Amino acid sequence: MKFLNLKTIISSALVATLITGCASSNTNQTVNDNQRAIIGTTVGALAGIILGNNVGGGSKSRNKVVGAVAGAAIGGYIGYKMDQQAKEVADSLNTTVNNDPNAVLDPSQDLIVSHTDNYVKIIFRDAMMFQTNSAVPTASASAKIAKVGAVLEKYPNTLVQVVGHTDSRGSYTYNKELSEKRASNVGNTIFASGAKNQIFSRGCSFDKPVAPNSDATNMALNRRVEIFLYPNQQAVIDTCK
C-alpha cells in the first residue's frame, strides 16, 4: 500500500485553500478574459512554487504542471464570474452584451453594454440622460442608473469609474466642468442606489470623441456617459485618451 507524503497532503490542502479562497473572495467580484489569464497564471505560478518546493518524490517539471493546472482552474472560474457580471448588467437594463466596436457609431444604440479585454463598459447616450446643458440625470435615467447599482450590490469589490464626454461646441473649460458634473452625479446615483463599491468620476470634455464633431448626428454620438467596471486597480485605464 502506498502512503501519501505528509508534505503532499499539506501542499494539496494549501492549493485547495487557494482555489476555494479565490472562489469565495470572488463570489461578489468578476474579472474579464484578460484578468482571467493574468490571475490564473499568477495564482497558478504561486501554486506551482508551493508544490515544487514541498511535494516530495516528484520531478520539478511535474510539479510545475500541477501548478499550471491549478492556475488554469482558478483563472477559468474568475473569468466566468466576469462574464456573468456583464450579463447581469445587460439583463437589468433589458439589453444584451454587445461587443461590436461599431455599435458606438449607431445612433439607434442609446445604451450599450460591452465586455472588453479589461473591463465591462456601459455607455449611456446624453439624450437619454440629461436635459440640454443640465448635469442632473432625468428621472428615467436615474432609474436605469439605479439598476446598475443594484447589480453592483452583489459585486462590492468591483471598482466603478464614471466618465463624462461632450461634443466640441462651447469652450473646453465649460465642457470639462459639465462632463465632470454629469459623471459625478451619475456616480452619486449609483451610490445612492445601495452600491458600496469604490466609485470614481471623471470628465473628459471633448478630448475623446467617438466620431468627428462635424454634424449634429456625430455630436450626439460624442455626448455620452460611460461607466467602467474593473476587477482591480491594475485594470483601470485612462478613459480620456
Short mmCIF file of C-alpha atoms in Angstrom, two decimals, residues 1-239:
data_model
loop_
_atom_site.label_atom_id
_atom_site.label_comp_id
_atom_site.label_asym_id
_atom_site.label_seq_id
_atom_site.Cartn_x
_atom_site.Cartn_y
_atom_site.Cartn_z
CA MET A 1 0.00 0.00 0.00
CA LYS A 2 1.33 3.41 -0.96
CA PHE A 3 1.11 6.22 1.57
CA LEU A 4 0.98 9.92 0.74
CA ASN A 5 3.83 12.03 1.91
CA LEU A 6 2.82 14.48 4.65
CA LYS A 7 4.20 17.37 2.59
CA THR A 8 2.00 16.27 -0.31
CA ILE A 9 -1.07 16.38 1.90
CA ILE A 10 -0.21 19.79 3.29
CA SER A 11 0.60 21.21 -0.11
CA SER A 12 -2.55 19.78 -1.67
CA ALA A 13 -4.61 21.28 1.11
CA LEU A 14 -2.93 24.63 0.61
CA VAL A 15 -3.65 24.63 -3.13
CA ALA A 16 -7.23 23.65 -2.40
CA THR A 17 -7.41 26.53 0.02
CA LEU A 18 -6.08 28.88 -2.65
CA ILE A 19 -8.72 27.71 -5.09
CA THR A 20 -11.51 27.84 -2.51
CA GLY A 21 -10.30 31.21 -1.25
CA CYS A 22 -10.34 32.69 -4.73
CA ALA A 23 -13.78 31.29 -5.36
CA SER A 24 -15.05 32.62 -2.06
CA SER A 25 -13.46 36.05 -2.26
CA ASN A 26 -14.72 36.47 -5.80
CA THR A 27 -18.30 35.46 -5.14
CA ASN A 28 -19.04 39.18 -5.31
CA GLN A 29 -16.40 40.08 -7.85
CA THR A 30 -15.81 39.33 -11.51
CA VAL A 31 -12.93 39.79 -13.91
CA ASN A 32 -12.61 39.80 -17.66
CA ASP A 33 -10.90 37.41 -20.02
CA ASN A 34 -7.55 39.20 -19.76
CA GLN A 35 -7.68 39.18 -15.97
CA ARG A 36 -8.65 35.52 -16.18
CA ALA A 37 -5.35 34.76 -17.80
CA ILE A 38 -3.36 37.09 -15.56
CA ILE A 39 -4.87 35.91 -12.29
CA GLY A 40 -4.89 32.29 -13.39
CA THR A 41 -1.24 32.47 -14.35
CA THR A 42 -0.23 34.35 -11.21
CA VAL A 43 -2.02 32.10 -8.77
CA GLY A 44 -1.04 29.07 -10.82
CA ALA A 45 2.59 30.10 -10.59
CA LEU A 46 2.22 30.52 -6.83
CA ALA A 47 0.65 27.10 -6.54
CA GLY A 48 3.41 25.70 -8.73
CA ILE A 49 6.08 27.18 -6.49
CA ILE A 50 4.42 25.77 -3.38
CA LEU A 51 4.06 22.37 -4.91
CA GLY A 52 7.50 22.45 -6.46
CA ASN A 53 9.11 23.25 -3.15
CA ASN A 54 7.06 20.96 -0.95
CA VAL A 55 5.81 17.94 -2.82
CA GLY A 56 8.13 15.03 -2.22
CA GLY A 57 9.07 12.33 -4.67
CA GLY A 58 8.23 14.19 -7.88
CA SER A 59 10.17 15.98 -10.57
CA LYS A 60 10.21 19.76 -10.80
CA SER A 61 8.65 19.66 -14.25
CA ARG A 62 5.73 17.59 -12.99
CA ASN A 63 5.21 19.97 -10.08
CA LYS A 64 5.12 22.94 -12.45
CA VAL A 65 2.44 21.19 -14.48
CA VAL A 66 0.37 20.67 -11.35
CA GLY A 67 0.73 24.38 -10.55
CA ALA A 68 -0.30 25.35 -14.06
CA VAL A 69 -3.38 23.14 -13.87
CA ALA A 70 -4.37 24.77 -10.57
CA GLY A 71 -3.87 28.20 -12.11
CA ALA A 72 -5.99 27.35 -15.12
CA ALA A 73 -8.83 26.12 -12.92
CA ILE A 74 -8.76 29.26 -10.80
CA GLY A 75 -8.49 31.58 -13.79
CA GLY A 76 -11.38 29.88 -15.55
CA TYR A 77 -13.64 30.34 -12.53
CA ILE A 78 -12.85 34.03 -12.16
CA GLY A 79 -13.29 34.61 -15.87
CA TYR A 80 -16.71 33.02 -15.72
CA LYS A 81 -17.70 35.39 -12.94
CA MET A 82 -16.70 38.40 -15.06
CA ASP A 83 -18.86 37.17 -17.92
CA GLN A 84 -21.70 36.71 -15.51
CA GLN A 85 -21.44 40.27 -14.19
CA ALA A 86 -21.57 41.74 -17.70
CA LYS A 87 -24.63 39.64 -18.49
CA GLU A 88 -26.39 40.65 -15.29
CA VAL A 89 -25.85 44.34 -16.00
CA ALA A 90 -27.19 43.94 -19.54
CA ASP A 91 -30.18 41.93 -18.33
CA SER A 92 -31.03 44.55 -15.72
CA LEU A 93 -31.13 47.18 -18.47
CA ASN A 94 -33.21 44.99 -20.79
CA THR A 95 -30.45 44.67 -23.36
CA THR A 96 -27.67 42.25 -24.28
CA VAL A 97 -23.89 42.39 -24.17
CA ASN A 98 -22.77 43.96 -27.45
CA ASN A 99 -19.06 43.74 -28.20
CA ASP A 100 -19.35 45.10 -31.74
CA PRO A 101 -16.90 48.05 -31.85
CA ASN A 102 -19.14 49.78 -34.40
CA ALA A 103 -22.13 49.84 -32.07
CA VAL A 104 -20.92 53.14 -30.61
CA LEU A 105 -21.39 54.72 -34.08
CA ASP A 106 -25.00 53.59 -34.39
CA PRO A 107 -27.36 56.47 -33.43
CA SER A 108 -30.11 53.97 -32.59
CA GLN A 109 -27.94 52.42 -29.87
CA ASP A 110 -28.57 54.76 -26.95
CA LEU A 111 -27.50 52.15 -24.38
CA ILE A 112 -24.57 49.79 -24.94
CA VAL A 113 -23.14 47.19 -22.58
CA SER A 114 -19.87 45.68 -23.75
CA HIS A 115 -17.30 43.34 -22.31
CA THR A 116 -13.76 44.15 -23.39
CA ASP A 117 -10.43 42.57 -22.52
CA ASN A 118 -10.05 44.72 -19.41
CA TYR A 119 -13.46 45.82 -18.18
CA VAL A 120 -17.21 45.91 -18.51
CA LYS A 121 -18.37 49.16 -20.07
CA ILE A 122 -21.83 50.72 -20.10
CA ILE A 123 -22.49 53.65 -22.45
CA PHE A 124 -25.47 55.93 -21.88
CA ARG A 125 -26.19 58.45 -24.62
CA ASP A 126 -26.57 62.03 -23.48
CA ALA A 127 -30.06 62.34 -24.98
CA MET A 128 -31.46 59.68 -22.66
CA MET A 129 -29.64 61.00 -19.60
CA PHE A 130 -29.87 64.79 -19.31
CA GLN A 131 -31.76 67.82 -20.42
CA THR A 132 -29.75 70.21 -22.62
CA ASN A 133 -26.89 71.81 -20.66
CA SER A 134 -28.05 70.04 -17.50
CA ALA A 135 -25.87 67.85 -15.32
CA VAL A 136 -28.77 66.29 -13.40
CA PRO A 137 -29.95 62.89 -14.66
CA THR A 138 -33.60 62.74 -15.62
CA ALA A 139 -35.97 60.54 -13.63
CA SER A 140 -35.89 57.81 -16.28
CA ALA A 141 -32.10 57.97 -16.46
CA SER A 142 -31.82 57.75 -12.67
CA ALA A 143 -33.96 54.60 -12.73
CA LYS A 144 -31.63 52.98 -15.25
CA ILE A 145 -28.52 54.01 -13.31
CA ALA A 146 -30.03 52.58 -10.12
CA LYS A 147 -30.43 49.22 -11.87
CA VAL A 148 -26.69 49.15 -12.46
CA GLY A 149 -26.19 49.96 -8.79
CA ALA A 150 -28.49 47.10 -7.80
CA VAL A 151 -26.33 44.63 -9.72
CA LEU A 152 -23.17 46.06 -8.16
CA GLU A 153 -24.52 45.32 -4.68
CA LYS A 154 -23.62 41.70 -5.46
CA TYR A 155 -20.09 42.69 -6.52
CA PRO A 156 -18.79 45.11 -3.87
CA ASN A 157 -15.15 44.55 -4.85
CA THR A 158 -15.68 45.81 -8.38
CA LEU A 159 -14.20 49.27 -8.96
CA VAL A 160 -16.50 51.72 -10.70
CA GLN A 161 -15.36 54.65 -12.84
CA VAL A 162 -17.91 57.05 -14.32
CA VAL A 163 -16.73 59.23 -17.20
CA GLY A 164 -18.47 62.15 -18.90
CA HIS A 165 -17.89 63.18 -22.54
CA THR A 166 -19.21 66.13 -24.54
CA ASP A 167 -19.13 67.36 -28.12
CA SER A 168 -16.90 70.24 -29.17
CA ARG A 169 -19.42 73.05 -29.04
CA GLY A 170 -18.52 75.70 -26.48
CA SER A 171 -15.25 76.18 -24.67
CA TYR A 172 -13.08 73.35 -23.45
CA THR A 173 -13.34 74.62 -19.87
CA TYR A 174 -17.14 74.76 -19.94
CA ASN A 175 -17.38 71.25 -21.36
CA LYS A 176 -14.83 69.97 -18.88
CA GLU A 177 -16.90 71.22 -15.97
CA LEU A 178 -20.14 69.92 -17.49
CA SER A 179 -18.69 66.47 -18.16
CA GLU A 180 -17.30 66.28 -14.62
CA LYS A 181 -20.61 67.25 -13.05
CA ARG A 182 -22.51 64.72 -15.13
CA ALA A 183 -20.09 61.93 -14.25
CA SER A 184 -20.18 62.86 -10.58
CA ASN A 185 -23.98 62.91 -10.48
CA VAL A 186 -24.22 59.52 -12.16
CA GLY A 187 -21.71 58.14 -9.66
CA ASN A 188 -23.72 59.59 -6.79
CA THR A 189 -26.87 57.97 -8.18
CA ILE A 190 -25.13 54.58 -8.26
CA PHE A 191 -24.03 55.03 -4.65
CA ALA A 192 -27.48 56.20 -3.55
CA SER A 193 -28.99 53.04 -5.05
CA GLY A 194 -27.19 50.99 -2.40
CA ALA A 195 -23.92 50.03 -4.08
CA LYS A 196 -20.95 50.08 -1.68
CA ASN A 197 -18.26 49.95 -4.36
CA GLN A 198 -15.41 52.40 -4.70
CA ILE A 199 -16.73 54.88 -7.27
CA PHE A 200 -14.61 57.41 -9.14
CA SER A 201 -15.79 60.06 -11.57
CA ARG A 202 -14.01 61.98 -14.30
CA GLY A 203 -14.88 64.49 -17.02
CA CYS A 204 -13.09 64.38 -20.37
CA SER A 205 -14.71 67.42 -22.03
CA PHE A 206 -14.36 66.71 -25.77
CA ASP A 207 -10.95 65.01 -25.54
CA LYS A 208 -12.22 61.60 -26.67
CA PRO A 209 -14.83 61.77 -29.42
CA VAL A 210 -16.07 58.54 -30.97
CA ALA A 211 -16.81 60.39 -34.22
CA PRO A 212 -15.71 63.69 -35.79
CA ASN A 213 -17.67 66.65 -34.40
CA SER A 214 -18.72 67.51 -37.94
CA ASP A 215 -22.51 67.40 -37.77
CA ALA A 216 -25.40 67.10 -35.34
CA THR A 217 -25.55 63.29 -35.61
CA ASN A 218 -21.90 62.79 -34.75
CA MET A 219 -22.04 65.34 -31.95
CA ALA A 220 -24.91 63.39 -30.41
CA LEU A 221 -22.76 60.26 -30.52
CA ASN A 222 -19.98 62.05 -28.65
CA ARG A 223 -22.23 63.26 -25.86
CA ARG A 224 -22.28 60.31 -23.51
CA VAL A 225 -21.59 58.97 -20.04
CA GLU A 226 -19.58 55.77 -19.72
CA ILE A 227 -19.49 53.52 -16.68
CA PHE A 228 -16.46 51.23 -16.40
CA LEU A 229 -16.42 48.21 -14.09
CA TYR A 230 -12.95 46.97 -13.20
CA PRO A 231 -11.86 43.87 -11.27
CA ASN A 232 -8.92 45.68 -9.65
CA GLN A 233 -6.82 48.85 -9.80
CA GLN A 234 -4.35 47.32 -12.24
CA ALA A 235 -7.09 47.14 -14.88
CA VAL A 236 -8.03 50.84 -14.72
CA ILE A 237 -7.36 52.75 -17.94
CA ASP A 238 -7.01 56.42 -18.88
CA THR A 239 -10.51 56.99 -20.18
#
